[in-house]
Amino acid sequence: MPDPSTPLASAPTAAAPRVRADRQRLGTAVVLAVLVAAFQLATPIMGYSWSGVVDLTPGTDARAVAGVAGVVVVAAVVLAVWRPVLATVVAAAPFAFLPWTGWFMVGWYLALVGVALVAALRTWRAALPPYAAALGLAAVYCGGNLVGFTPIGAVTSGSGPPFRWLTFALYVVWVTGAVLVALAFGARQRTRRREALAQQQEERALTTDALARERARMARDLHDVVAHHVSLIAVRAESAPYQYPDLDADARAVLADVARDAREALGELREALNVLRRTDDDASVARRPQPTAHDVDGLVADARAAGQDVRVVGEWSHVPDAAGYVLFRALQEALTNARRHAPGAPVDVELVQRAGEVGLRVSQPLTGPAAPVRPGRGLVGMRERVDALGGELRADATASRFVVDVRLPVAVAP
């Protein structure tokens, strides 16, 4: 069983699978880029004129231009992982100089096909621009009587129209086949990622269900143990006047207060147990109104009725419900700590409200030497509520008094 105090692992998001997919596409793009670079390095640079191939050694400028273009198209293959349209433009850019250079480098064309393959791993829409560009350049090569440069030398698409159209058809077949294979491989990868994400969500749902069951079991145990004893206190306090008819009026009033406090404790205990039983999708649990700043007077009256000396100065007005709830719980915890650690000592409560701020200050004299404050569960819960509203909590033991100061930001009341 999972530990109920341990938070659940964060829910799987679409960002993590997307990052893994980019890494997989990047690995494929790097492999294709290396193959394209090797193909270009093995391709000799030759001079060319529109009348045919001229066997001459190119100059330094020709080598520099070919080298820069080769680096650009290789980089375009890697760029296709993130920006397929821009990668298509970059890979096709060297062919714009075809009328001047006469170079139809097959290595550049393979780079454009590589861009289409990497984009196809993403979606078919991303593969459309480089695929269309590859077929367009194939049509230009086969229909323009151009010479392509390969590692084995210069090649053409054929000596006549029938051979050129057949060559173009072969280009269409192999480029389309390669893109379709990449599309199928990418679809398979996306299916596997969706399956893995669904499995993670299923495991998280099972963990959530197990946690909810464990919380429900804890709630039942708490109800069986704590609620039993608290209800027993209430019953004994209510039945004591009947068992002992000689009790005076003050004793009967004290027992009535004890019974009422026990009933209220039972109510709050049941509310807390309902929270333990509740899951994220359980809307059947009824919610009662939460205490606000208006209920502070009743809280102080109950403390005084129980024999606690509580002196209140100041007042509030126009306190939002969220801030009022936090202030109510803070005062409740402060009064409880005062009864527990300094019974009989007077408690001074100051209600503070100024422009943009509302708060309270609870102080009481120390019954012994000042010691470092070790925050218990009550102070920790109080600080969490205050922090949730962007407020400030200070709990300090000075030379003679223990002070709890709460300040919450609020909108200025009209």
mmCIF file of N, CA and C in Angstrom, residues 365-371 399-400:
data_model
loop_
_atom_site.group_PDB
_atom_site.id
_atom_site.type_symbol
_atom_site.label_atom_id
_atom_site.label_comp_id
_atom_site.label_asym_id
_atom_site.label_seq_id
_atom_site.Cartn_x
_atom_site.Cartn_y
_atom_site.Cartn_z
ATOM 1 N N PRO A 365 1.156 35.888 28.382
ATOM 2 C CA PRO A 365 2.390 35.845 29.181
ATOM 3 C C PRO A 365 2.926 34.429 29.267
ATOM 4 N N LEU A 366 4.237 34.325 29.323
ATOM 5 C CA LEU A 366 4.883 33.024 29.477
ATOM 6 C C LEU A 366 4.894 32.629 30.942
ATOM 7 N N THR A 367 4.669 31.354 31.196
ATOM 8 C CA THR A 367 4.684 30.854 32.574
ATOM 9 C C THR A 367 6.067 30.383 32.999
ATOM 10 N N GLY A 368 7.004 30.355 32.053
ATOM 11 C CA GLY A 368 8.358 29.928 32.375
ATOM 12 C C GLY A 368 9.348 30.686 31.532
ATOM 13 N N PRO A 369 10.620 30.318 31.574
ATOM 14 C CA PRO A 369 11.619 31.011 30.761
ATOM 15 C C PRO A 369 11.346 30.796 29.280
ATOM 16 N N ALA A 370 11.670 31.835 28.480
ATOM 17 C CA ALA A 370 11.454 31.756 27.040
ATOM 18 C C ALA A 370 12.348 30.684 26.430
ATOM 19 N N ALA A 371 11.772 29.905 25.540
ATOM 20 C CA ALA A 371 12.503 28.834 24.865
ATOM 21 C C ALA A 371 12.283 28.956 23.366
ATOM 22 N N ALA A 399 10.931 37.781 25.869
ATOM 23 C CA ALA A 399 11.354 37.594 27.259
ATOM 24 C C ALA A 399 10.183 37.308 28.187
ATOM 25 N N SER A 400 8.998 37.822 27.880
ATOM 26 C CA SER A 400 7.887 37.659 28.817
ATOM 27 C C SER A 400 6.592 37.196 28.169
#
